[in-house]
Amino acid sequence: MENKNITYNLSIQQINKSNALAYNTDYVAANIDTTFGILDNAYKYTGKEYAKLKMAVQRGKCVDEYCDYENKQIARLDNAPTVSVNFIQQVVDQLSVTDDTYYDVNNDYAFMVANCMMTNTPGFSKTEGYNVYLELLKDGSQEITFEGPLFEKPLVINSNTLNALVNSGNDLVTETPDVNTDMLKLLVDSGVLAEESADENGQLLPQAAIADEFILKNTDGSFDYEIIDIGMGKGRNILKFDIDKIIRKTKPFINAEVAGLMQQEQSVVAAWNVFIGQGSSVEEDDQMAQNANAGSVSWDYKKVLPLSQKNKELFESKYGDYFMNNYLKQFTTNKLPAVEADAAVFDLEEGRRAKAQKFIDDNQL
């Protein structure tokens, strides 16, 4: 079954990045109306309403003898401009997440459409049938409504509800965690890299390498190399690593990182959809026309939240796999010895015989 959010989000992203409308001469020649007049429409009749309420209080012609209703409505109108400015800014901030590099296309596409409207993106103007308007409600809250061809139904956001969501640590559009930064920090903090592998800011240096304690050695303390065939009857040594020991060392740090992510489960879903579920690395994404997404294994926010214990365990397991495959693996694959003589190319058969003989000698066989 088609995931409409993925389809629409990706389509809008591609159209916006293509700049296709700039090459449409009919569109360029047209007079496009991008003025929605959000505040103008909201306050069109408030002057008359305010005057009417003031007059009722002054003349004592209120709903009740204390003029409670009228005074509350006057206060509401007095506060309305400040509420409007803060509300619209809050909406803009929430919608701007759709512009992020690692935006999860499983988010409701209606928010991306709304963001295009608020940022005057070509193709989302009043001329194309879109509209956005603000309403001042009697309870003091305000509503902003987005309408247009791509909306299945109008997108309505209430100021009080949005404020409550944001204050409780929730968002309309889930921001994807910076998995790349988190993984690189894990490499440094876990202690599997040699001390000189990072600078004082925790940034990896070119000479970054696995710490000596995780490199396999023979009984005499020498490095236990793996011999690889490089062709033409030649071979060379590469380091062997104690992967089980590395996993034991990094697991507590991975568990702690996942536990932190679990404090906001919607962020876990975003991380799964953008990185963990599919398993693509940041470097692989950079080489693609568009970032990978979990596709058929993606998690639907409405269906998986709150996360079940099964999904929590699956995420933790896959998070560890992602760390090993996309970050640690580069430090444990085909690494040449630091000892210059051991790194030299040699005759493959002679090298294998010598290695076998050393094993016999070391184990007194």
GROMACS .gro file of C-alpha atoms in nm:
model
  365
    1MET     CA    1   0.000   0.000   0.000
    2GLU     CA    2   0.132   0.342  -0.099
    3ASN     CA    3   0.251   0.565   0.182
    4LYS     CA    4   0.103   0.899   0.079
    5ASN     CA    5   0.325   1.097   0.316
    6ILE     CA    6   0.644   0.953   0.163
    7THR     CA    7   0.517   1.003  -0.192
    8TYR     CA    8   0.401   1.363  -0.145
    9ASN     CA    9   0.693   1.474   0.072
   10LEU     CA   10   0.949   1.337  -0.174
   11SER     CA   11   0.764   1.481  -0.473
   12ILE     CA   12   0.749   1.829  -0.319
   13GLN     CA   13   1.117   1.811  -0.221
   14GLN     CA   14   1.218   1.710  -0.572
   15ILE     CA   15   1.009   1.980  -0.740
   16ASN     CA   16   1.142   2.251  -0.508
   17LYS     CA   17   1.504   2.143  -0.562
   18SER     CA   18   1.464   2.115  -0.939
   19ASN     CA   19   1.372   2.483  -0.983
   20ALA     CA   20   1.148   2.359  -1.266
   21LEU     CA   21   0.902   2.650  -1.249
   22ALA     CA   22   1.179   2.897  -1.328
   23TYR     CA   23   1.199   2.739  -1.675
   24ASN     CA   24   0.825   2.759  -1.733
   25THR     CA   25   0.783   3.078  -1.938
   26ASP     CA   26   0.406   3.088  -1.883
   27TYR     CA   27   0.454   3.070  -1.506
   28VAL     CA   28   0.726   3.335  -1.507
   29ALA     CA   29   0.503   3.569  -1.709
   30ALA     CA   30   0.201   3.522  -1.480
   31ASN     CA   31   0.114   3.762  -1.198
   32ILE     CA   32   0.130   3.537  -0.889
   33ASP     CA   33  -0.048   3.653  -0.573
   34THR     CA   34   0.149   3.544  -0.266
   35THR     CA   35  -0.014   3.790  -0.025
   36PHE     CA   36  -0.230   3.591   0.213
   37GLY     CA   37  -0.288   3.883   0.452
   38ILE     CA   38  -0.308   3.655   0.755
   39LEU     CA   39  -0.321   3.929   1.020
   40ASP     CA   40  -0.527   4.173   0.813
   41ASN     CA   41  -0.810   3.926   0.772
   42ALA     CA   42  -0.801   3.822   1.138
   43TYR     CA   43  -0.836   4.180   1.265
   44LYS     CA   44  -1.072   4.308   0.996
   45TYR     CA   45  -1.370   4.346   1.228
   46THR     CA   46  -1.205   4.362   1.571
   47GLY     CA   47  -1.219   4.743   1.583
   48LYS     CA   48  -1.599   4.744   1.569
   49GLU     CA   49  -1.620   4.455   1.816
   50TYR     CA   50  -1.388   4.633   2.060
   51ALA     CA   51  -1.585   4.958   2.037
   52LYS     CA   52  -1.912   4.774   2.094
   53LEU     CA   53  -1.780   4.601   2.404
   54LYS     CA   54  -1.638   4.925   2.546
   55MET     CA   55  -1.964   5.103   2.487
   56ALA     CA   56  -2.161   4.827   2.662
   57VAL     CA   57  -1.939   4.858   2.971
   58GLN     CA   58  -1.956   5.237   2.977
   59ARG     CA   59  -2.334   5.237   2.942
   60GLY     CA   60  -2.390   4.948   3.179
   61LYS     CA   61  -2.561   4.742   2.911
   62CYS     CA   62  -2.368   4.421   2.968
   63VAL     CA   63  -2.470   4.057   2.968
   64ASP     CA   64  -2.455   4.061   3.348
   65GLU     CA   65  -2.441   4.331   3.610
   66TYR     CA   66  -2.064   4.295   3.659
   67CYS     CA   67  -1.976   4.305   3.286
   68ASP     CA   68  -1.757   3.996   3.330
   69TYR     CA   69  -1.813   3.872   2.977
   70GLU     CA   70  -1.743   4.211   2.817
   71ASN     CA   71  -1.428   4.274   3.023
   72LYS     CA   72  -1.292   3.929   2.939
   73GLN     CA   73  -1.352   3.989   2.569
   74ILE     CA   74  -1.186   4.332   2.589
   75ALA     CA   75  -0.883   4.174   2.757
   76ARG     CA   76  -0.883   3.905   2.488
   77LEU     CA   77  -0.871   4.167   2.213
   78ASP     CA   78  -0.603   4.366   2.397
   79ASN     CA   79  -0.382   4.057   2.417
   80ALA     CA   80  -0.467   3.926   2.071
   81PRO     CA   81  -0.186   4.100   1.872
   82THR     CA   82   0.082   3.961   2.103
   83VAL     CA   83  -0.076   3.617   2.092
   84SER     CA   84  -0.091   3.634   1.712
   85VAL     CA   85   0.273   3.729   1.667
   86ASN     CA   86   0.395   3.459   1.908
   87PHE     CA   87   0.161   3.199   1.760
   88ILE     CA   88   0.260   3.263   1.399
   89GLN     CA   89   0.629   3.256   1.491
   90GLN     CA   90   0.576   2.928   1.673
   91VAL     CA   91   0.399   2.781   1.369
   92VAL     CA   92   0.679   2.897   1.137
   93ASP     CA   93   0.941   2.742   1.366
   94GLN     CA   94   0.754   2.412   1.374
   95LEU     CA   95   0.701   2.398   0.999
   96SER     CA   96   1.064   2.489   0.922
   97VAL     CA   97   1.170   2.137   1.030
   98THR     CA   98   1.045   2.021   0.689
   99ASP     CA   99   1.346   2.203   0.538
  100ASP     CA  100   1.599   2.002   0.739
  101THR     CA  101   1.849   1.787   0.549
  102TYR     CA  102   1.740   1.470   0.727
  103TYR     CA  103   1.369   1.550   0.746
  104ASP     CA  104   1.167   1.230   0.788
  105VAL     CA  105   0.935   1.203   0.489
  106ASN     CA  106   0.701   0.986   0.699
  107ASN     CA  107   0.585   1.305   0.873
  108ASP     CA  108   0.244   1.432   0.763
  109TYR     CA  109   0.306   1.594   0.424
  110ALA     CA  110   0.044   1.862   0.504
  111PHE     CA  111   0.305   2.037   0.721
  112MET     CA  112   0.548   2.057   0.427
  113VAL     CA  113   0.274   2.207   0.211
  114ALA     CA  114   0.198   2.459   0.486
  115ASN     CA  115   0.566   2.548   0.513
  116CYS     CA  116   0.582   2.608   0.137
  117MET     CA  117   0.290   2.847   0.174
  118MET     CA  118   0.446   3.036   0.464
  119THR     CA  119   0.779   3.070   0.282
  120ASN     CA  120   0.624   3.182  -0.049
  121THR     CA  121   0.757   2.879  -0.233
  122PRO     CA  122   0.660   2.892  -0.604
  123GLY     CA  123   0.353   2.680  -0.677
  124PHE     CA  124   0.183   2.741  -0.340
  125SER     CA  125   0.032   3.088  -0.381
  126LYS     CA  126  -0.326   3.217  -0.374
  127THR     CA  127  -0.316   3.205  -0.753
  128GLU     CA  128  -0.264   2.826  -0.737
  129GLY     CA  129  -0.564   2.793  -0.507
  130TYR     CA  130  -0.395   2.805  -0.166
  131ASN     CA  131  -0.505   3.015   0.128
  132VAL     CA  132  -0.412   3.059   0.493
  133TYR     CA  133  -0.607   3.262   0.745
  134LEU     CA  134  -0.606   3.335   1.118
  135GLU     CA  135  -0.912   3.341   1.343
  136LEU     CA  136  -0.947   3.490   1.691
  137LEU     CA  137  -1.161   3.261   1.905
  138LYS     CA  138  -1.384   3.371   2.193
  139ASP     CA  139  -1.188   3.165   2.446
  140GLY     CA  140  -0.875   3.371   2.379
  141SER     CA  141  -0.700   3.112   2.167
  142GLN     CA  142  -0.640   3.151   1.796
  143GLU     CA  143  -0.657   2.918   1.496
  144ILE     CA  144  -0.459   2.921   1.176
  145THR     CA  145  -0.607   2.730   0.881
  146PHE     CA  146  -0.426   2.617   0.566
  147GLU     CA  147  -0.627   2.524   0.256
  148GLY     CA  148  -0.537   2.426  -0.097
  149PRO     CA  149  -0.533   2.159  -0.368
  150LEU     CA  150  -0.286   1.923  -0.198
  151PHE     CA  151  -0.466   1.915   0.137
  152GLU     CA  152  -0.708   1.627   0.188
  153LYS     CA  153  -0.880   1.850   0.441
  154PRO     CA  154  -0.793   2.193   0.581
  155LEU     CA  155  -0.494   2.188   0.819
  156VAL     CA  156  -0.606   2.364   1.138
  157ILE     CA  157  -0.368   2.449   1.425
  158ASN     CA  158  -0.490   2.593   1.755
  159SER     CA  159  -0.256   2.824   1.948
  160ASN     CA  160  -0.335   2.682   2.294
  161THR     CA  161  -0.293   2.324   2.176
  162LEU     CA  162   0.033   2.399   1.997
  163ASN     CA  163   0.169   2.581   2.300
  164ALA     CA  164   0.080   2.287   2.526
  165LEU     CA  165   0.249   2.040   2.288
  166VAL     CA  166   0.569   2.242   2.261
  167ASN     CA  167   0.590   2.302   2.636
  168SER     CA  168   0.560   1.927   2.697
  169GLY     CA  169   0.848   1.852   2.460
  170ASN     CA  170   0.638   1.751   2.158
  171ASP     CA  171   0.633   1.895   1.808
  172LEU     CA  172   0.403   1.904   1.507
  173VAL     CA  173   0.688   1.786   1.285
  174THR     CA  174   0.942   1.546   1.432
  175GLU     CA  175   1.302   1.657   1.397
  176THR     CA  176   1.540   1.374   1.311
  177PRO     CA  177   1.823   1.332   1.565
  178ASP     CA  178   2.176   1.405   1.442
  179VAL     CA  179   2.275   1.039   1.428
  180ASN     CA  180   2.607   1.115   1.259
  181THR     CA  181   2.723   1.343   1.542
  182ASP     CA  182   2.593   1.099   1.805
  183MET     CA  183   2.777   0.805   1.647
  184LEU     CA  184   3.105   0.993   1.616
  185LYS     CA  185   3.075   1.094   1.982
  186LEU     CA  186   3.016   0.728   2.070
  187LEU     CA  187   3.341   0.635   1.897
  188VAL     CA  188   3.535   0.877   2.113
  189ASP     CA  189   3.349   0.837   2.443
  190SER     CA  190   3.340   0.456   2.439
  191GLY     CA  191   3.718   0.430   2.466
  192VAL     CA  192   3.769   0.188   2.177
  193LEU     CA  193   3.992   0.436   1.994
  194ALA     CA  194   4.351   0.518   2.081
  195GLU     CA  195   4.402   0.831   2.292
  196GLU     CA  196   4.548   1.036   2.008
  197SER     CA  197   4.249   0.969   1.784
  198ALA     CA  198   4.053   1.287   1.868
  199ASP     CA  199   4.129   1.651   1.940
  200GLU     CA  200   4.023   1.844   2.251
  201ASN     CA  201   3.681   1.909   2.094
  202GLY     CA  202   3.616   1.539   2.036
  203GLN     CA  203   3.667   1.563   1.660
  204LEU     CA  204   3.834   1.262   1.499
  205LEU     CA  205   4.185   1.315   1.365
  206PRO     CA  206   4.328   1.156   1.047
  207GLN     CA  207   4.540   0.918   1.253
  208ALA     CA  208   4.238   0.783   1.447
  209ALA     CA  209   4.273   0.410   1.513
  210ILE     CA  210   4.146   0.132   1.737
  211ALA     CA  211   4.322   0.117   2.074
  212ASP     CA  212   4.597  -0.143   2.108
  213GLU     CA  213   4.406  -0.343   2.372
  214PHE     CA  214   4.146  -0.443   2.111
  215ILE     CA  215   4.400  -0.577   1.859
  216LEU     CA  216   4.453  -0.953   1.874
  217LYS     CA  217   4.801  -1.075   1.970
  218ASN     CA  218   4.992  -1.401   1.987
  219THR     CA  219   5.098  -1.561   2.313
  220ASP     CA  220   5.438  -1.392   2.285
  221GLY     CA  221   5.278  -1.046   2.258
  222SER     CA  222   5.333  -1.002   1.885
  223PHE     CA  223   5.041  -0.906   1.662
  224ASP     CA  224   4.833  -1.194   1.527
  225TYR     CA  225   4.792  -1.091   1.165
  226GLU     CA  226   4.553  -1.217   0.901
  227ILE     CA  227   4.722  -1.283   0.566
  228ILE     CA  228   4.533  -1.161   0.260
  229ASP     CA  229   4.593  -1.249  -0.104
  230ILE     CA  230   4.667  -0.934  -0.308
  231GLY     CA  231   4.729  -1.123  -0.633
  232MET     CA  232   5.033  -1.229  -0.836
  233GLY     CA  233   5.131  -1.476  -0.564
  234LYS     CA  234   5.182  -1.195  -0.314
  235GLY     CA  235   5.030  -1.138   0.026
  236ARG     CA  236   5.037  -0.892   0.312
  237ASN     CA  237   4.939  -0.874   0.676
  238ILE     CA  238   4.637  -0.696   0.814
  239LEU     CA  239   4.545  -0.649   1.178
  240LYS     CA  240   4.293  -0.874   1.350
  241PHE     CA  241   4.060  -0.726   1.609
  242ASP     CA  242   3.880  -0.864   1.912
  243ILE     CA  243   3.530  -0.775   1.792
  244ASP     CA  244   3.359  -0.939   2.091
  245LYS     CA  245   3.565  -0.726   2.327
  246ILE     CA  246   3.484  -0.413   2.128
  247ILE     CA  247   3.112  -0.496   2.142
  248ARG     CA  248   3.129  -0.547   2.520
  249LYS     CA  249   3.308  -0.216   2.557
  250THR     CA  250   3.070  -0.012   2.342
  251LYS     CA  251   2.739  -0.171   2.444
  252PRO     CA  252   2.690   0.028   2.768
  253PHE     CA  253   2.749   0.352   2.577
  254ILE     CA  254   2.508   0.248   2.302
  255ASN     CA  255   2.246   0.154   2.562
  256ALA     CA  256   2.287   0.493   2.731
  257GLU     CA  257   2.253   0.676   2.397
  258VAL     CA  258   1.939   0.482   2.308
  259ALA     CA  259   1.794   0.546   2.655
  260GLY     CA  260   1.842   0.918   2.596
  261LEU     CA  261   1.663   0.899   2.261
  262MET     CA  262   1.378   0.707   2.422
  263GLN     CA  263   1.296   1.015   2.630
  264GLN     CA  264   1.133   1.146   2.311
  265GLU     CA  265   0.993   0.846   2.132
  266GLN     CA  266   0.893   1.043   1.823
  267SER     CA  267   1.265   1.112   1.769
  268VAL     CA  268   1.331   0.738   1.784
  269VAL     CA  269   1.076   0.687   1.506
  270ALA     CA  270   1.244   0.958   1.295
  271ALA     CA  271   1.589   0.806   1.351
  272TRP     CA  272   1.455   0.465   1.254
  273ASN     CA  273   1.289   0.594   0.938
  274VAL     CA  274   1.582   0.804   0.816
  275PHE     CA  275   1.884   0.599   0.926
  276ILE     CA  276   1.846   0.287   1.137
  277GLY     CA  277   1.568   0.094   0.963
  278GLN     CA  278   1.729   0.105   0.617
  279GLY     CA  279   2.085   0.101   0.750
  280SER     CA  280   2.223   0.356   0.500
  281SER     CA  281   2.513   0.567   0.620
  282VAL     CA  282   2.549   0.945   0.597
  283GLU     CA  283   2.813   0.895   0.328
  284GLU     CA  284   2.578   0.672   0.126
  285ASP     CA  285   2.302   0.930   0.157
  286ASP     CA  286   2.537   1.199   0.029
  287GLN     CA  287   2.591   0.992  -0.287
  288MET     CA  288   2.218   0.948  -0.355
  289ALA     CA  289   1.984   1.176  -0.547
  290GLN     CA  290   1.771   1.177  -0.232
  291ASN     CA  291   1.832   1.047   0.119
  292ALA     CA  292   1.733   0.687   0.184
  293ASN     CA  293   1.427   0.617   0.396
  294ALA     CA  294   1.308   0.299   0.561
  295GLY     CA  295   1.045   0.245   0.292
  296SER     CA  296   0.850  -0.075   0.354
  297VAL     CA  297   0.996  -0.113   0.704
  298SER     CA  298   0.928   0.247   0.805
  299TRP     CA  299   0.731   0.321   1.120
  300ASP     CA  300   0.406   0.516   1.104
  301TYR     CA  301   0.399   0.772   1.388
  302LYS     CA  302   0.027   0.726   1.448
  303LYS     CA  303   0.053   0.347   1.460
  304VAL     CA  304   0.372   0.282   1.660
  305LEU     CA  305   0.356   0.555   1.926
  306PRO     CA  306   0.385   0.490   2.210
  307LEU     CA  307   0.658   0.240   2.123
  308SER     CA  308   0.603  -0.120   2.224
  309GLN     CA  309   0.875  -0.304   2.415
  310LYS     CA  310   0.937  -0.514   2.104
  311ASN     CA  311   1.006  -0.204   1.892
  312LYS     CA  312   1.224  -0.053   2.163
  313GLU     CA  313   1.438  -0.366   2.170
  314LEU     CA  314   1.448  -0.381   1.790
  315PHE     CA  315   1.564  -0.020   1.770
  316GLU     CA  316   1.836  -0.076   2.030
  317SER     CA  317   1.963  -0.384   1.845
  318LYS     CA  318   1.961  -0.213   1.506
  319TYR     CA  319   2.119   0.102   1.651
  320GLY     CA  320   2.412  -0.109   1.766
  321ASP     CA  321   2.437  -0.276   1.425
  322TYR     CA  322   2.432   0.063   1.256
  323PHE     CA  323   2.714   0.185   1.478
  324MET     CA  324   2.925  -0.123   1.409
  325ASN     CA  325   2.865  -0.131   1.032
  326ASN     CA  326   2.886   0.238   0.950
  327TYR     CA  327   3.130   0.377   1.206
  328LEU     CA  328   3.343   0.110   1.375
  329LYS     CA  329   3.389  -0.108   1.068
  330GLN     CA  330   3.607   0.147   0.894
  331PHE     CA  331   3.859   0.112   1.177
  332THR     CA  332   3.862  -0.270   1.177
  333THR     CA  333   3.869  -0.353   0.806
  334ASN     CA  334   4.193  -0.412   0.611
  335LYS     CA  335   4.410  -0.219   0.854
  336LEU     CA  336   4.783  -0.252   0.792
  337PRO     CA  337   5.030  -0.308   1.076
  338ALA     CA  338   5.199  -0.008   1.232
  339VAL     CA  339   5.527  -0.201   1.226
  340GLU     CA  340   5.684  -0.114   0.890
  341ALA     CA  341   5.845  -0.454   0.835
  342ASP     CA  342   5.518  -0.635   0.905
  343ALA     CA  343   5.333  -0.413   0.657
  344ALA     CA  344   5.558  -0.509   0.365
  345VAL     CA  345   5.436  -0.726   0.076
  346PHE     CA  346   5.567  -1.085   0.082
  347ASP     CA  347   5.542  -1.416  -0.101
  348LEU     CA  348   5.198  -1.552  -0.018
  349GLU     CA  349   5.291  -1.921   0.025
  350GLU     CA  350   5.601  -1.844   0.230
  351GLY     CA  351   5.400  -1.616   0.452
  352ARG     CA  352   5.134  -1.877   0.513
  353ARG     CA  353   5.394  -2.143   0.596
  354ALA     CA  354   5.568  -1.907   0.835
  355LYS     CA  355   5.241  -1.824   1.008
  356ALA     CA  356   5.150  -2.192   1.043
  357GLN     CA  357   5.493  -2.272   1.184
  358LYS     CA  358   5.467  -1.990   1.438
  359PHE     CA  359   5.130  -2.123   1.554
  360ILE     CA  360   5.285  -2.469   1.602
  361ASP     CA  361   5.582  -2.324   1.789
  362ASP     CA  362   5.374  -2.098   2.013
  363ASN     CA  363   5.139  -2.377   2.111
  364GLN     CA  364   5.419  -2.638   2.138
  365LEU     CA  365   5.237  -2.874   1.902
   0.00000   0.00000   0.00000
